[in-house]
PDB file of C-alpha atoms in Angstrom:
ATOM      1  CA  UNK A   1      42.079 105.561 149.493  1.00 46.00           C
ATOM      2  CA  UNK A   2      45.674 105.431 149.252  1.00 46.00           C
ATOM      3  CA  UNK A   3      47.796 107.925 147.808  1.00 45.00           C
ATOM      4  CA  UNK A   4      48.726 106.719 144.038  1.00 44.00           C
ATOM      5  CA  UNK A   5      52.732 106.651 144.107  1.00 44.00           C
ATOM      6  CA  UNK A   6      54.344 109.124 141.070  1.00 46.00           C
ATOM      7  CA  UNK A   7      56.575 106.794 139.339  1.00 43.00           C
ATOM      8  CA  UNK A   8      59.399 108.281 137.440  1.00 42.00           C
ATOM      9  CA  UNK A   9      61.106 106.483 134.763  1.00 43.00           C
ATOM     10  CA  UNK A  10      64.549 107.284 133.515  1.00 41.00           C
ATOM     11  CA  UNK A  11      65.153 106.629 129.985  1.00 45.00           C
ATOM     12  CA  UNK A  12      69.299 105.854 129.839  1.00 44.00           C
ATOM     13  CA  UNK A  13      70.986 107.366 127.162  1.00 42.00           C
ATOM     14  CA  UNK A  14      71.327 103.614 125.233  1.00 45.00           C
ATOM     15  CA  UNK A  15      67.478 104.014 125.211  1.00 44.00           C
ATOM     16  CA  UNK A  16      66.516 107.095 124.692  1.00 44.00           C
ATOM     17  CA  UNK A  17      65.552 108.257 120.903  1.00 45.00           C
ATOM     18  CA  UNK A  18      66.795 111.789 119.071  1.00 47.00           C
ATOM     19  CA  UNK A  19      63.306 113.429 117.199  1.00 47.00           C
ATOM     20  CA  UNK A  20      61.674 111.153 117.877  1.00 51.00           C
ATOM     21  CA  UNK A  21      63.566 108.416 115.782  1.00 51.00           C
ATOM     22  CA  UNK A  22      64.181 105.111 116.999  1.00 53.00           C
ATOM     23  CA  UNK A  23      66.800 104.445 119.252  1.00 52.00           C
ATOM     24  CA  UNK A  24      71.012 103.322 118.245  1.00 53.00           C
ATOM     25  CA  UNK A  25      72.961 101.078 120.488  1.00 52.00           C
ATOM     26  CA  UNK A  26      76.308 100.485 119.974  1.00 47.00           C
ATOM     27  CA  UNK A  27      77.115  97.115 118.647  1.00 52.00           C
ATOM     28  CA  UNK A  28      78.174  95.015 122.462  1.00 48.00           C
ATOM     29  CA  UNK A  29      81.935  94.031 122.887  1.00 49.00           C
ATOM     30  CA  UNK A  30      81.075  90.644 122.168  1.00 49.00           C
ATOM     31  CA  UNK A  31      79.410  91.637 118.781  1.00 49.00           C
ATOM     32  CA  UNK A  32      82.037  93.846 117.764  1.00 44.00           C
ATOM     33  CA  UNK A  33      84.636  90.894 118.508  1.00 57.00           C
ATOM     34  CA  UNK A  34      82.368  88.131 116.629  1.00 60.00           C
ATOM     35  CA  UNK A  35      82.204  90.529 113.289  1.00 57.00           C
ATOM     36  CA  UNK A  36      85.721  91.216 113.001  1.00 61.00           C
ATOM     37  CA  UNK A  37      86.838  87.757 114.044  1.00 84.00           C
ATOM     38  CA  UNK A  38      87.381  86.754 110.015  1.00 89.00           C
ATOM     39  CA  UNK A  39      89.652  89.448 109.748  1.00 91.00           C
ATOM     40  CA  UNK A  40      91.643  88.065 113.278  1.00 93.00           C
ATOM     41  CA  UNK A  41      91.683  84.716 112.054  1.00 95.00           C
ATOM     42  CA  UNK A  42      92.951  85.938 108.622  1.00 95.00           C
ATOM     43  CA  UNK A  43      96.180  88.031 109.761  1.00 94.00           C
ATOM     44  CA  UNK A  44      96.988  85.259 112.087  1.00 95.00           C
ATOM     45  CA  UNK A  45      97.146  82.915 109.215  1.00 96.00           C
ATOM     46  CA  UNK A  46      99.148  85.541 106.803  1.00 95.00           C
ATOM     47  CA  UNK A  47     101.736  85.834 109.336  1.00 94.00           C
ATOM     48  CA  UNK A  48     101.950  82.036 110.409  1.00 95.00           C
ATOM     49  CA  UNK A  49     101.720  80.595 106.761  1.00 95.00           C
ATOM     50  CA  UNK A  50     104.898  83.548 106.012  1.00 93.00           C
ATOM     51  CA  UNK A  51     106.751  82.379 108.401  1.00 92.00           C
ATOM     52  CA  UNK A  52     106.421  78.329 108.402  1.00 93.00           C
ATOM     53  CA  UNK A  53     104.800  77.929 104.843  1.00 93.00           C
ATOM     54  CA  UNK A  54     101.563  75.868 104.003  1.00 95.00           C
ATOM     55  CA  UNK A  55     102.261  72.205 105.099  1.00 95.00           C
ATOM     56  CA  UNK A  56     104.114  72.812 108.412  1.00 96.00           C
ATOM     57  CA  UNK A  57     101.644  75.682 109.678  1.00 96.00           C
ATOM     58  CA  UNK A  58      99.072  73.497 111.769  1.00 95.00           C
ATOM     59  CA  UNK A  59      94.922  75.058 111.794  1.00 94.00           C
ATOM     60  CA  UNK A  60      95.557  75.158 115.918  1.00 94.00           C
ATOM     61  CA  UNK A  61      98.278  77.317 115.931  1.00 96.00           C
ATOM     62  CA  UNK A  62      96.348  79.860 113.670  1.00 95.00           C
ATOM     63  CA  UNK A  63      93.264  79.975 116.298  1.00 94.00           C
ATOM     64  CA  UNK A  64      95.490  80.170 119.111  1.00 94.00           C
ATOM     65  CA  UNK A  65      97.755  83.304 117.334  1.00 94.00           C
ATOM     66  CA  UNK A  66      93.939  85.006 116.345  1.00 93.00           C
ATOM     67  CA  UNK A  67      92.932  84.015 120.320  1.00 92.00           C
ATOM     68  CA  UNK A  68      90.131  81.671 119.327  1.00 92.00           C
ATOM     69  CA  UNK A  69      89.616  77.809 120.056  1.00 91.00           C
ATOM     70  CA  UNK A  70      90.380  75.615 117.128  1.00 91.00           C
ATOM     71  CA  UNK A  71      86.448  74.974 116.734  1.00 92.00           C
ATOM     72  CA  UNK A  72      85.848  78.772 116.357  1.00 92.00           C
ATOM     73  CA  UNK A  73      88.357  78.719 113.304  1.00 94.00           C
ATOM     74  CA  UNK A  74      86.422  75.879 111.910  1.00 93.00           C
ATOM     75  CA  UNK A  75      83.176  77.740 111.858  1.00 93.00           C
ATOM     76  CA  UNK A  76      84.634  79.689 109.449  1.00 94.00           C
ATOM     77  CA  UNK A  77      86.740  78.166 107.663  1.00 95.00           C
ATOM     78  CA  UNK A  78      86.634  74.320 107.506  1.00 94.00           C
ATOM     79  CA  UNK A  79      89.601  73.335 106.904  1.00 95.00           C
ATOM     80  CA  UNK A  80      93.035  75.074 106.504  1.00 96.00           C
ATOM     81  CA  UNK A  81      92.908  75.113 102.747  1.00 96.00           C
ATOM     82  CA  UNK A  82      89.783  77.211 102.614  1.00 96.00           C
ATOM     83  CA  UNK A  83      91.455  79.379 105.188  1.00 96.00           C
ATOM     84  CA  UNK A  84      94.731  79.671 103.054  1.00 97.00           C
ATOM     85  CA  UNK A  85      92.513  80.024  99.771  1.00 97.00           C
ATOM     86  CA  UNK A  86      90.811  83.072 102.097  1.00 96.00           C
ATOM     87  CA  UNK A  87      93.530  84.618 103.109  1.00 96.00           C
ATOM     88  CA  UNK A  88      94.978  84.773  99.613  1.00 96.00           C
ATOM     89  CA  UNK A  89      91.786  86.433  98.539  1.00 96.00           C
ATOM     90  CA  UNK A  90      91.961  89.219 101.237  1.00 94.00           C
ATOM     91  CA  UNK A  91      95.507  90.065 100.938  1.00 93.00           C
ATOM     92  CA  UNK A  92      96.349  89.508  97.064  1.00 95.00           C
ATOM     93  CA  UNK A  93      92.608  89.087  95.212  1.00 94.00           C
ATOM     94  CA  UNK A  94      91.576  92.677  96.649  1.00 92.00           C
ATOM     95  CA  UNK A  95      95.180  94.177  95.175  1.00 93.00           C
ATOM     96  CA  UNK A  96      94.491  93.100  92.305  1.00 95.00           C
ATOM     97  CA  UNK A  97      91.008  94.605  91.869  1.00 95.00           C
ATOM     98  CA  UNK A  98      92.238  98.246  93.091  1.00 94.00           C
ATOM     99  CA  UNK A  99      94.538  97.643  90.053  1.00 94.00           C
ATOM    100  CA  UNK A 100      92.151  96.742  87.915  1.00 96.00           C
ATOM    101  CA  UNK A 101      89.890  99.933  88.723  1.00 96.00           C
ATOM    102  CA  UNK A 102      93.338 102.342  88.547  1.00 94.00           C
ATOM    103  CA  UNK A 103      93.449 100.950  85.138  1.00 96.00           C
ATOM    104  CA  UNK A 104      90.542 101.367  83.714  1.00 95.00           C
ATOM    105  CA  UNK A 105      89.928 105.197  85.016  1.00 96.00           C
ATOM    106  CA  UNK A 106      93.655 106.419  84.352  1.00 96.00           C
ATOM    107  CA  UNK A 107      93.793 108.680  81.262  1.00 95.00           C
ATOM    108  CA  UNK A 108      97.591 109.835  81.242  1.00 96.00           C
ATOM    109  CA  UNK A 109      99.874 108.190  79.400  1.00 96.00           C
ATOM    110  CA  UNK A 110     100.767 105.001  79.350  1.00 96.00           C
ATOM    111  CA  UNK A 111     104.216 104.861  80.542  1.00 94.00           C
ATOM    112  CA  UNK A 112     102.876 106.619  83.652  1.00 95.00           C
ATOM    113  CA  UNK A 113     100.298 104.119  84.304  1.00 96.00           C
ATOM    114  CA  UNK A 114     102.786 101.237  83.765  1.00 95.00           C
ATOM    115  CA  UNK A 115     105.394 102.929  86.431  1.00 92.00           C
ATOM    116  CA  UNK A 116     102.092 103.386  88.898  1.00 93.00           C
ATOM    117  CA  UNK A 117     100.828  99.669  88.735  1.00 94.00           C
ATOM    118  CA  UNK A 118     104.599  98.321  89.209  1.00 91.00           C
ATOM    119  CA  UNK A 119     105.122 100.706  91.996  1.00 90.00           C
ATOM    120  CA  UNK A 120     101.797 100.039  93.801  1.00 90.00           C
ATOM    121  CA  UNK A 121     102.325  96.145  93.534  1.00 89.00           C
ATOM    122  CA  UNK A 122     105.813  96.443  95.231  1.00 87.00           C
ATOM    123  CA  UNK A 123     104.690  99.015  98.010  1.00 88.00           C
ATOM    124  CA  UNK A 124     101.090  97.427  98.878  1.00 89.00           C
ATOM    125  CA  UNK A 125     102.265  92.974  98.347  1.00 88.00           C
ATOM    126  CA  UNK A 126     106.104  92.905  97.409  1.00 84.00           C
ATOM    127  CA  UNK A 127     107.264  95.040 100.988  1.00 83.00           C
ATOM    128  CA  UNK A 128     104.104  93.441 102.995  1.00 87.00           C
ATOM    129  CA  UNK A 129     104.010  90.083 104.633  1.00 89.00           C
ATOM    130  CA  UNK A 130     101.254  89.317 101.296  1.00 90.00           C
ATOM    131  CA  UNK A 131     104.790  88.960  99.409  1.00 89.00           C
ATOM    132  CA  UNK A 132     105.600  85.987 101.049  1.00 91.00           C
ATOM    133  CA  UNK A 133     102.397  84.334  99.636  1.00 94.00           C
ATOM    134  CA  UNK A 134     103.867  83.970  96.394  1.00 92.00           C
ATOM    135  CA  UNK A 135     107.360  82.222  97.998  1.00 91.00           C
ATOM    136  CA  UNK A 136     104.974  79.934  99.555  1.00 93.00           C
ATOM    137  CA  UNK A 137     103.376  78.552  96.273  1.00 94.00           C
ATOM    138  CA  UNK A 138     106.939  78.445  94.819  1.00 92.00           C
ATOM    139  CA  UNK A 139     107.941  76.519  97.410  1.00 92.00           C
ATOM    140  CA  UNK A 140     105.094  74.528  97.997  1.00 95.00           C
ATOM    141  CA  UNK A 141     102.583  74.350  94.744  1.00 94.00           C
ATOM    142  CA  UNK A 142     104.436  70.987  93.315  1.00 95.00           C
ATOM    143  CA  UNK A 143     102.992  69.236  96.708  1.00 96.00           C
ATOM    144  CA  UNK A 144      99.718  71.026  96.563  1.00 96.00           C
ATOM    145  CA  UNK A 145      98.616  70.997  93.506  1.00 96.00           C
ATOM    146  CA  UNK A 146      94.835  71.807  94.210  1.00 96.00           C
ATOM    147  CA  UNK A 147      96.023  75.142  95.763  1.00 96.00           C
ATOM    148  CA  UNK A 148      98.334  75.973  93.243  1.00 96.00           C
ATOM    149  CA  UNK A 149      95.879  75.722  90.267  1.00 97.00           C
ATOM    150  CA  UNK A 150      93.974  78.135  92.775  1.00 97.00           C
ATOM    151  CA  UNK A 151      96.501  80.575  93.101  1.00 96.00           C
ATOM    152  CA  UNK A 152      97.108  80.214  89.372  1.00 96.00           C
ATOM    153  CA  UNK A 153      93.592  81.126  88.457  1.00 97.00           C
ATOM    154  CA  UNK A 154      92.860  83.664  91.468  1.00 96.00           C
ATOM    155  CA  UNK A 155      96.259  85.457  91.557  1.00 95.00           C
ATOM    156  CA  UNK A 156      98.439  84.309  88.297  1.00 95.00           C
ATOM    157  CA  UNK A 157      96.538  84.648  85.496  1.00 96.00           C
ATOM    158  CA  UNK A 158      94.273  87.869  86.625  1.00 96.00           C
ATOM    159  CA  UNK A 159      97.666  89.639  87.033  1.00 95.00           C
ATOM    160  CA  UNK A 160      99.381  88.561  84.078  1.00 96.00           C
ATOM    161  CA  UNK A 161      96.155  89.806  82.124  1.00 97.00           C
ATOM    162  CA  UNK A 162      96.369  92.694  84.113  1.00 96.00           C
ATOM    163  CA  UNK A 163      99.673  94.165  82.649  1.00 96.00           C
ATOM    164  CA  UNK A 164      99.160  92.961  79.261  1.00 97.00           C
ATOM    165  CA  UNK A 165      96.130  95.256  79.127  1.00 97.00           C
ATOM    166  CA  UNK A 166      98.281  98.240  80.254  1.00 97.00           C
ATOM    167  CA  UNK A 167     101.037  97.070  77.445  1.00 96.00           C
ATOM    168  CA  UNK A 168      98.234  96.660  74.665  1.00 97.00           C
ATOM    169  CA  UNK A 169      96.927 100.589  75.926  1.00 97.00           C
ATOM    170  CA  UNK A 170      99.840 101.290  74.942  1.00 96.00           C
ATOM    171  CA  UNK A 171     100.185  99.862  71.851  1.00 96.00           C
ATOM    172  CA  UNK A 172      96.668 100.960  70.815  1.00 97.00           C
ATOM    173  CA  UNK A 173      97.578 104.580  71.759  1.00 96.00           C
ATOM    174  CA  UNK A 174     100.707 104.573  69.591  1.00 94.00           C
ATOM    175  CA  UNK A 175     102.931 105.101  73.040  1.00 95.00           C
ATOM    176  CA  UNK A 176     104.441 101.194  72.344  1.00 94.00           C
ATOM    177  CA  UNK A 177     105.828  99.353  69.542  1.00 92.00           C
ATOM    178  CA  UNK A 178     103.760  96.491  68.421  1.00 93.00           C
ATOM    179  CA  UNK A 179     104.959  93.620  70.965  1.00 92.00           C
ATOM    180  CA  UNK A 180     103.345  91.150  71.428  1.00 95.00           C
ATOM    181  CA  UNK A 181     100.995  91.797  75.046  1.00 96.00           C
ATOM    182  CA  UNK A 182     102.300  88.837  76.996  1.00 95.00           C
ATOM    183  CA  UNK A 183     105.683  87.838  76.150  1.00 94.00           C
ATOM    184  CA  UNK A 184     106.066  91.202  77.438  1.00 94.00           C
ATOM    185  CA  UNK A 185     104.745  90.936  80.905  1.00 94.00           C
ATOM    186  CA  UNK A 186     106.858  87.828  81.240  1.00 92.00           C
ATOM    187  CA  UNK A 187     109.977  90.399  80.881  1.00 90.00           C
ATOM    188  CA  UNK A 188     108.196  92.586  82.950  1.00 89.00           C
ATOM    189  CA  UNK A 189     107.754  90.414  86.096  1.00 90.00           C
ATOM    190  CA  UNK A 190     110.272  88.481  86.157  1.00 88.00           C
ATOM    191  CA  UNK A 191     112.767  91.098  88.042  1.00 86.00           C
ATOM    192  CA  UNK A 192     109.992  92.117  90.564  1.00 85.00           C
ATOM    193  CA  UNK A 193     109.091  88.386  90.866  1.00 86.00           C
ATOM    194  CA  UNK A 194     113.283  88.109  91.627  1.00 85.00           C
ATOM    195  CA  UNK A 195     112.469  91.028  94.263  1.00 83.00           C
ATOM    196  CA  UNK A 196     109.870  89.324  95.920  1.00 84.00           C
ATOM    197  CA  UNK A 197     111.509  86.534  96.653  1.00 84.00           C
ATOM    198  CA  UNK A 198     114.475  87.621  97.952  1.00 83.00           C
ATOM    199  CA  UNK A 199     112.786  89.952 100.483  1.00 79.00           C
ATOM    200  CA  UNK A 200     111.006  86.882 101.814  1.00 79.00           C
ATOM    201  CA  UNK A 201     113.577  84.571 101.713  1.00 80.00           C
ATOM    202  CA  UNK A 202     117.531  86.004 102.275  1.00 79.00           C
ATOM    203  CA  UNK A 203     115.997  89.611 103.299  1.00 72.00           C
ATOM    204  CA  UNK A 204     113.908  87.625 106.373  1.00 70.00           C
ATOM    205  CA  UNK A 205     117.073  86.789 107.582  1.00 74.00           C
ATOM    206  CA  UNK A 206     119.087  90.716 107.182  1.00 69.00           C
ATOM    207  CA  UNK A 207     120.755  90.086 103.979  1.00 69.00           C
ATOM    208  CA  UNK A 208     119.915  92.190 101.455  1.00 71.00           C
ATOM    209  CA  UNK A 209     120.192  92.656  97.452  1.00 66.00           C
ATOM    210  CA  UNK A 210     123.691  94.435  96.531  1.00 63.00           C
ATOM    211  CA  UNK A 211     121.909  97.688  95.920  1.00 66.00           C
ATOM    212  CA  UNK A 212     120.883 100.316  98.936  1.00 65.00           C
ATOM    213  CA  UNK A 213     117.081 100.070  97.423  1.00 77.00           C
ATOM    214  CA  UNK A 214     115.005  97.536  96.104  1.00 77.00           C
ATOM    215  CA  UNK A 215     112.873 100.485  94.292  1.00 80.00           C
ATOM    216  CA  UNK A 216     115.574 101.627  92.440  1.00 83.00           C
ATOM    217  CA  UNK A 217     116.162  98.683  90.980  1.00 82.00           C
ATOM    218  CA  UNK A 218     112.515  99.022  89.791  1.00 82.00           C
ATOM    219  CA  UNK A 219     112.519 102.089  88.731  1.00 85.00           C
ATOM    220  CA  UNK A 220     115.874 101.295  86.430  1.00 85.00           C
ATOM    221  CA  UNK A 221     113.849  98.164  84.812  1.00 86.00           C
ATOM    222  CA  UNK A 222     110.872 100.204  84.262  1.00 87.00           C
ATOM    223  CA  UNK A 223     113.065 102.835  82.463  1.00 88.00           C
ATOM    224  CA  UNK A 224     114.790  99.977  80.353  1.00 87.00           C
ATOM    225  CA  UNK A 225     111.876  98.270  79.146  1.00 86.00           C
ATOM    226  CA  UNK A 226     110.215 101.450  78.568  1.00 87.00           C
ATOM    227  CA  UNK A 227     113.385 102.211  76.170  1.00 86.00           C
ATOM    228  CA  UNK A 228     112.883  99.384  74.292  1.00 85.00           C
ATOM    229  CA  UNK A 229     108.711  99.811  74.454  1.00 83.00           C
ATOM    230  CA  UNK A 230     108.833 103.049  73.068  1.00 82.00           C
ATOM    231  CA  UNK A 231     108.887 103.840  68.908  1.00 80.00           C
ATOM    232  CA  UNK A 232     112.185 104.178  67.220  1.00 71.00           C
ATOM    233  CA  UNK A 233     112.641 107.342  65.863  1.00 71.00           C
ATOM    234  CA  UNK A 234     112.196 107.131  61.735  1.00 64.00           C
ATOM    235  CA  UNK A 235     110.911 102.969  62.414  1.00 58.00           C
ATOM    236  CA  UNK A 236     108.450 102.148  60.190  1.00 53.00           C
TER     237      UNK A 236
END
């Protein structure tokens, strides 16, 4: 008879199990490229749409910025105004929810909560390249009209709601005179839609407002409208 060979097998570390539990492999480099490929494609279409707008940014250029064929792109997303509607989503629709939630947990005072939601809309869109989203549809929405009720419904509307809830808080809490909800946001966003556009437009190319800070300016119309928001002393 012939000797039986010992065979000895290694388990590699991929392989092997901890107590007995069933074995975790890192996702492959191929994987881990495919799942956060959305996200690629996305930024690459932020920055491209910023800098050329809608109509002149061409679906090619976006894949070849994200490092992607043009046929990847189109597998997900098939055709450049589901990637713009997308990309509006990720970088504005998601803002918009975090204020939402801030909102509806905050129990100081209004006034506070009013200063908080202006201040996190100029930090987290109005200083990011998501700012120069809304120059875009300004520019753009009378020859797209399709994407421009989008943005209307998706970004408009749920904002303007938005503020008139925190403005109606503070009616309903006796912090506000009785104004009416929405005329007031229009005051209230008009000078950080002003903002906006002028750090995507004249600040893109080093000119700035007359002032040394943007949030200044802010924090001045917050403290005006807030003057005028507040009861009158001895008003009925």
């Amino acid at each position: 008879m012939s000797p039986r060979k010992n065979a000895t097998t290694v388990a590699s570390p991929a392989a092997s199990s901890t107590k007995g539990g069933p074995a975790r492999t890192a996702p492959a480099p191929r994987q881990r490229r495919k799942e956060a490929r959305p996200q690629e494609l996305l930024a690459a279409a932020l920055e491209l749409f910023v800098e050329k707008g809608f109509a002149a940014t061409r679906s090619e250029e976006v894949a070849q910025r994200a490092g992607v064929s043009k046929g990847t792109l189109y597998l997900y997303y098939p055709s450049k105004e589901e990637l713009f509607k997308a990309m509006v989503r990720e970088s504005l629709s998601s803002r918009i929810a975090e204020a939402s939630v801030l909102i509806a947990q905050y129990e100081g005072p209004t006034p506070d909560l009013l200063h908080r939601v202006m201040h996190m809309w100029w930090t987290e869109v109005g200083l990011s390249p998501a700012g120069g989203i809304t120059k875009i549809m300004m520019a753009e929405a009378r020859n797209f009209p399709e994407l421009a009720s989008f943005f209307h419904e998706e970004v408009i509307a749920p904002t303007q709601a938005l503020l008139a809830q925190v403005i109606q808080r503070g009616i309903d809490r006796g912090e506000f005179r009785p104004v009416s909800p929405m005329m007031t946001v229009q005051v209230l966003i008009g000078p950080m839609l002003h903002l906006v556009l002028f750090q995507h437009s004249f600040g893109a190319c080093a000119l700035h407002l007359p002032c040394e800070n943007p949030t200044d300016v802010l924090a001045l119309e917050i403290d005006l409208l807030l003057h005028g928001l507040c009861p009158r002393p001895g008003a009925g």
